[in-house]
Each structure stands twice: as C-alpha cells, then as structure tokens.
XYZ file of C-alpha atoms in Angstrom:
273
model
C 79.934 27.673 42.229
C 82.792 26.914 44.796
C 82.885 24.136 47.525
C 84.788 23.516 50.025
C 85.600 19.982 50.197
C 86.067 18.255 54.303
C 87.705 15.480 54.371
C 87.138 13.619 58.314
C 89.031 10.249 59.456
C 86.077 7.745 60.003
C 88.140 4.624 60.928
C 86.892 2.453 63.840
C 83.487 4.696 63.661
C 80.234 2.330 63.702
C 78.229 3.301 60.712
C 75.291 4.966 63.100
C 77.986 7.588 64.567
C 79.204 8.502 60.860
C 75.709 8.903 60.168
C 75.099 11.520 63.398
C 78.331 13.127 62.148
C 76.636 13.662 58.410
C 73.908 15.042 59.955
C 75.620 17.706 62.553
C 77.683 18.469 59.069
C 74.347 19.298 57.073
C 73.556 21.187 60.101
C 76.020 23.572 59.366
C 75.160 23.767 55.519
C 77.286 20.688 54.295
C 74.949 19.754 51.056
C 76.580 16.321 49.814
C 78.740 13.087 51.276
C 80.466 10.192 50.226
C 82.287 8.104 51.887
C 86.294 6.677 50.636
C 88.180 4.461 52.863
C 88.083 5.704 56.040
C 87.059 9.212 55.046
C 84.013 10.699 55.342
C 83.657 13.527 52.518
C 81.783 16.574 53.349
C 81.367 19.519 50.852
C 79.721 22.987 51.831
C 79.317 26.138 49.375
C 82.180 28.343 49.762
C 79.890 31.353 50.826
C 78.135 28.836 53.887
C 81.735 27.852 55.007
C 82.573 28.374 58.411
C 85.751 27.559 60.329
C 84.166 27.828 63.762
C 81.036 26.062 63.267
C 83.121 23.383 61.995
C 85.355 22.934 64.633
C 82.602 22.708 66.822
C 81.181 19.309 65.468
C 84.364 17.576 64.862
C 85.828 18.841 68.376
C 89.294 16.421 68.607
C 88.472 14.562 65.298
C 91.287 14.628 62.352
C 90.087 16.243 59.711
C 91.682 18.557 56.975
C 89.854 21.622 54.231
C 90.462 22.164 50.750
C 89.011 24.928 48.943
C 87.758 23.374 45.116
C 87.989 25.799 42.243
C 85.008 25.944 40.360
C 84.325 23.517 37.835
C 81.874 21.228 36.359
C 80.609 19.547 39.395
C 78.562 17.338 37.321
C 81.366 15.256 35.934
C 83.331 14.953 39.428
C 79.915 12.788 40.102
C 80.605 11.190 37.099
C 84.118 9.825 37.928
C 83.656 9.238 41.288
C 80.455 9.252 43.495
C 77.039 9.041 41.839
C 75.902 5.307 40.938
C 72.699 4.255 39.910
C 70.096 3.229 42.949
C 67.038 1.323 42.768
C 64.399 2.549 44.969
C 61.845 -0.888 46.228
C 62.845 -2.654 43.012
C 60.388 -0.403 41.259
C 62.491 2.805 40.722
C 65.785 3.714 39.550
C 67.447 7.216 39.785
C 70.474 7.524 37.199
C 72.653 10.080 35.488
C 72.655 10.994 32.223
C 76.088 9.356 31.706
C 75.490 6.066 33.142
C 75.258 2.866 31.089
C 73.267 -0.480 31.728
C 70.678 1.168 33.988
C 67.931 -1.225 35.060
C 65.177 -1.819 33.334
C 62.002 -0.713 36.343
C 58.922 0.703 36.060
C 60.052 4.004 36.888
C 63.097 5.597 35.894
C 64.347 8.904 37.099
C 67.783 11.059 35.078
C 69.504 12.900 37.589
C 71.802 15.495 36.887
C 72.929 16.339 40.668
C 75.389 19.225 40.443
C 75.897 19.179 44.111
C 72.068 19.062 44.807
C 70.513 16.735 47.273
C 68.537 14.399 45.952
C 69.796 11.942 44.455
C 68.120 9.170 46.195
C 71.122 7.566 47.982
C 70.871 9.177 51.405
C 68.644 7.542 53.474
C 65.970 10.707 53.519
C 65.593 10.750 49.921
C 65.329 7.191 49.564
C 63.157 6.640 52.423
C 60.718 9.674 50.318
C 60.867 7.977 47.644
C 59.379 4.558 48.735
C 56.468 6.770 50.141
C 56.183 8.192 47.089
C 56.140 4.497 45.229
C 53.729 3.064 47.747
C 50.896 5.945 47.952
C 48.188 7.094 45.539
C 49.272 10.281 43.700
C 47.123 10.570 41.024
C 45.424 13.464 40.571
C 47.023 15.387 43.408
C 48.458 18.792 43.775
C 51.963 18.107 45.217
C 54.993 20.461 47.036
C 58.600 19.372 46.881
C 59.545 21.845 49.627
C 63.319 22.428 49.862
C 63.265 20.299 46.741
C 67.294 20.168 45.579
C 67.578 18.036 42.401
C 63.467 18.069 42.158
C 63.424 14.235 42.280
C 60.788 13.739 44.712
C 58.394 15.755 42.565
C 59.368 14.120 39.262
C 58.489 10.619 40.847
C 54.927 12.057 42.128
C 54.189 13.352 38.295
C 55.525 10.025 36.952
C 52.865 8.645 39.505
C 50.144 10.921 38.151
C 49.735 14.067 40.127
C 48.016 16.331 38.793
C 50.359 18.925 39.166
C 54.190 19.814 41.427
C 55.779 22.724 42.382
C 59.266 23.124 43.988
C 60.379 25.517 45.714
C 64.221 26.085 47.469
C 65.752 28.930 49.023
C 69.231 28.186 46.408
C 69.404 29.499 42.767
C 71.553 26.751 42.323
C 69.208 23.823 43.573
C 66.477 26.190 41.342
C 68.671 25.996 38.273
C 69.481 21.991 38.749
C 65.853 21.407 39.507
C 64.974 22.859 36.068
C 67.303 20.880 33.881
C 66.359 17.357 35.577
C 62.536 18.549 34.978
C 63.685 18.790 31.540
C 65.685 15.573 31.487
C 62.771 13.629 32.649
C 59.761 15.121 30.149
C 57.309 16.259 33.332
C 55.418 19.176 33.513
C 56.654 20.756 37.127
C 57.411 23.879 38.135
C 59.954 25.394 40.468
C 60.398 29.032 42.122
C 63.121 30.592 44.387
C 61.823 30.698 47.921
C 60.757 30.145 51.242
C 57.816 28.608 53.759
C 56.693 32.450 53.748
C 56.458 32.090 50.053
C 53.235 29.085 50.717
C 50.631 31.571 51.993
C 47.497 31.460 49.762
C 48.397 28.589 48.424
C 46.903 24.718 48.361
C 48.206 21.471 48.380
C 47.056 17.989 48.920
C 50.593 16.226 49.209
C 53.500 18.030 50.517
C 57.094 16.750 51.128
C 60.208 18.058 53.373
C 62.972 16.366 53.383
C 65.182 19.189 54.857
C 66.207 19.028 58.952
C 64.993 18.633 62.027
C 64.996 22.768 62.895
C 63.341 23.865 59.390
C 60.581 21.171 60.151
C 59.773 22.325 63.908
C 59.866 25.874 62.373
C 57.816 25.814 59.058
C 55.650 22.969 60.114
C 52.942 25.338 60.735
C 53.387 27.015 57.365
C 52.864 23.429 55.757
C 49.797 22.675 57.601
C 47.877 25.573 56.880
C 48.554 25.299 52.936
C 47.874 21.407 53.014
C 44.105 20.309 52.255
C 41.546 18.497 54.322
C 42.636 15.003 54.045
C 45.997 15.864 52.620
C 49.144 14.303 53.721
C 52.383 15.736 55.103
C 55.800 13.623 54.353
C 59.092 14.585 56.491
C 62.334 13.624 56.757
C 65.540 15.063 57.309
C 66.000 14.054 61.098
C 66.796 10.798 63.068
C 64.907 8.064 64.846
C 65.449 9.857 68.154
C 63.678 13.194 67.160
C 60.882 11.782 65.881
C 58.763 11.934 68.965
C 59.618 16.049 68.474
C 58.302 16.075 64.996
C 55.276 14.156 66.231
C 54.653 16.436 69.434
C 54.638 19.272 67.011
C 52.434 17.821 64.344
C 50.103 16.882 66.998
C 49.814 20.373 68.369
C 48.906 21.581 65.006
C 46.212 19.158 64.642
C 48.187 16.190 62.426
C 47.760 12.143 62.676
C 50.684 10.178 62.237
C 49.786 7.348 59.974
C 53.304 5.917 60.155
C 56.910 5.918 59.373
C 60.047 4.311 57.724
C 63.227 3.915 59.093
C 66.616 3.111 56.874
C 70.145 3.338 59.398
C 68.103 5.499 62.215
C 66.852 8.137 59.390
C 63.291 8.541 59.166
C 60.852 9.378 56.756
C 57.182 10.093 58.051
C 54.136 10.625 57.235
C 50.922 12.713 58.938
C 47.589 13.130 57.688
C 45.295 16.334 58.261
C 41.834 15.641 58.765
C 40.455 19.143 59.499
C-alpha cells in the first residue's frame, strides 16, 4: 500500500494545538502520527490523498509532501516510531520485534502496519483503561472501526465471551487478522460498515473513530447494543463531548462517565431500555 508522508513545522506550538492539528489531519483520512523535532508527521493512503483538503487545515503553516513507495511498513515502525506502552501499569502493547517488554498482567503483540491502534494515541489508550477497569467476562463485544483489533484482543484477554471487528479498510481487515493470530484469541473480523450491524447483538461496543462517524452511526450502535449494555467512544475532543452526549441522550443513553488524556476523551454510556 502507498502513503503519502506530511511532514508540518510544529515549533513554538503548545502541545494542545498540535493535538487539534492531528485531529483536523485524521479528519481528512491521515491514519498515523509521530512527532520528530519540531515536525509533526502525518501519513494518509495514497488513494485518500488530497491536495485541497490539505491546504485547507494547514492554511499559512510550512509544511512539505512526499509520496513513499511501497514497502514493508511494518519495519519503518520498527526503526523509528512504535515503542512499547504500558496501559494503567496493568497492560502492555508491543511489537513482535521489541526486546525487554514488561512483565504485566496483560500483554498485547502488535503488528501495526499503518493501522490505528496501537495504544499510544490518547483514544486508544484512553479505550484501553476502560477496557482494564470494567467487567468483560462473558460479554459479546464490537470493535467498530477496529484498525489493529487491539481493543478487542484486550476484551477476550479479559474474558468476553466472544469479539467481532469490523472496518471499512481491507488493509486494517488484513492487519487485524494477523495480530488476532499473534495474540492466540478467538475473534473475528469482517469488511464493513454501521449498515453491516442490523440484526445483530451486542452487550459491549467500542468506537474509537471521529467525532462525525459517531454523531452519524450512533443510532446504528444503539439499536444493536443490549438492555444494560454499554457504549464506549472516543475519537473526538473535550469540547465535543457535550455533542456526543446530546446525541446519546436523544437516543435514550446514560452517561456513566468519561476519561480525559491531553483534551481527548474516551466515554462511556449505558442503555437501560
């Protein structure tokens, strides 16, 4: 698959204006970030690319394009951006070519490939402490717009009964299947959409995707989820939280809370109808 790597001059910027910059970038289908000196690293799929969009969020910024050949995307994480996190001092996410990983109770093998998910952006992260803090035994869990899958690996290593994710990229599909495989669970994955949910039940669901796709599936995710099941979200900012909560109050949802990690948030509503 080919990227196209954007490289934007960060210096002076406070680190809550770098992170609205990352998220007007995803907007506009930027899928993973690092940060090196005072340059903030975007990359977007070739095919999702586009010039005007782009100018539009970086306006007078300096920034400069490079189109990356294809190539194993896995081992540019290696040599440069993807370093072991621990999630609450209970969880680590990894690669399969790091060394000296910590020894936690739970440990997740990560294989990114340009998928989000690897637990260092603030969403993911913020999921995943959910994820270590609530029961999930027994449970029938979505990973909805699930990238790497690592949000529904955690849930089976925390005994639900079953996990399904499901992404609108063959590429996030394909990745998804080989860190299933990595980490010994039984979860499946399918190519698709909030369309592709009707009929279906769950008691747990998770979206960590934006702000827009939440407002615009929500519904979707409500009607699937059980009576008593729970609804985690993230993908969107402090600010726009009381716009994720408007919504899920209109379609009958409880907020039981939320956590908040550089203005990111990560919430959770319960359904009790």
């Amino acid at each position: 698959m080919q990227y196209v790597k954007i490289s934007v001059d960060v210096s002076g910027l406070p680190d809550y204006e770098i992170d609205t910059l990352t998220y007007y970038l995803s907007e506009i289908g930027c899928d993973s970030f690092c940060q090196e000196d005072n340059l903030l690293l975007a990359f977007v799929r070739k095919t999702l690319f586009s010039d005007k969009s782009l100018k539009e969020v970086l306006e007078n910024r300096n920034y400069s394009v490079e189109n990356l050949p294809d190539k194993d995307w896995n081992e540019e994480w290696e040599k440069n951006y993807f370093q072991p996190i621990v999630i609450a001092e209970r969880c680590v996410v990894y690669s399969s070519f790091h060394k000296n990983v910590p020894d936690v109770e739970y440990k997740i093998m990560i294989d990114p490939k340009m998928s989000f998910g690897t637990g260092h952006h603030q969403t993911t992260s913020g999921m995943l402490t959910w994820i270590l803090d609530d029961d999930m035994r027994g449970k029938r869990v979505l990973d909805m717009g699930c990238g790497t899958a690592v949000l529904g690996i955690l849930a089976m290593k925390r005994g639900a009964e079953s996990a399904l994710g499901i992404d609108i990229d063959e590429w996030c599909i394909g990745n998804a299947k080989e860190n299933i495989s990595l980490n010994g669970v039984a979860m499946d994955v399918e190519l698709g959409s909030a369309a592709s949910l009707k009929g279906r039940e769950f008691d747990i669901i998770f979206a960590n995707i934006n702000l827009n796709i939440l407002l615009a599936d929500m519904g979707a995710y409500v009607e699937t989820l059980t009576k008593g099941g729970t609804l985690y979200m993230s993908g969107f900012y402090i600010d726009d939280l009381p716009k994720i909560e408007q919504c899920a109050t209109s379609l009958g949802l409880k907020i039981e809370g939320f956590k908040e990690k550089d203005r990111w948030v990560a919430v959770k509503f319960l359904k009790n109808f």
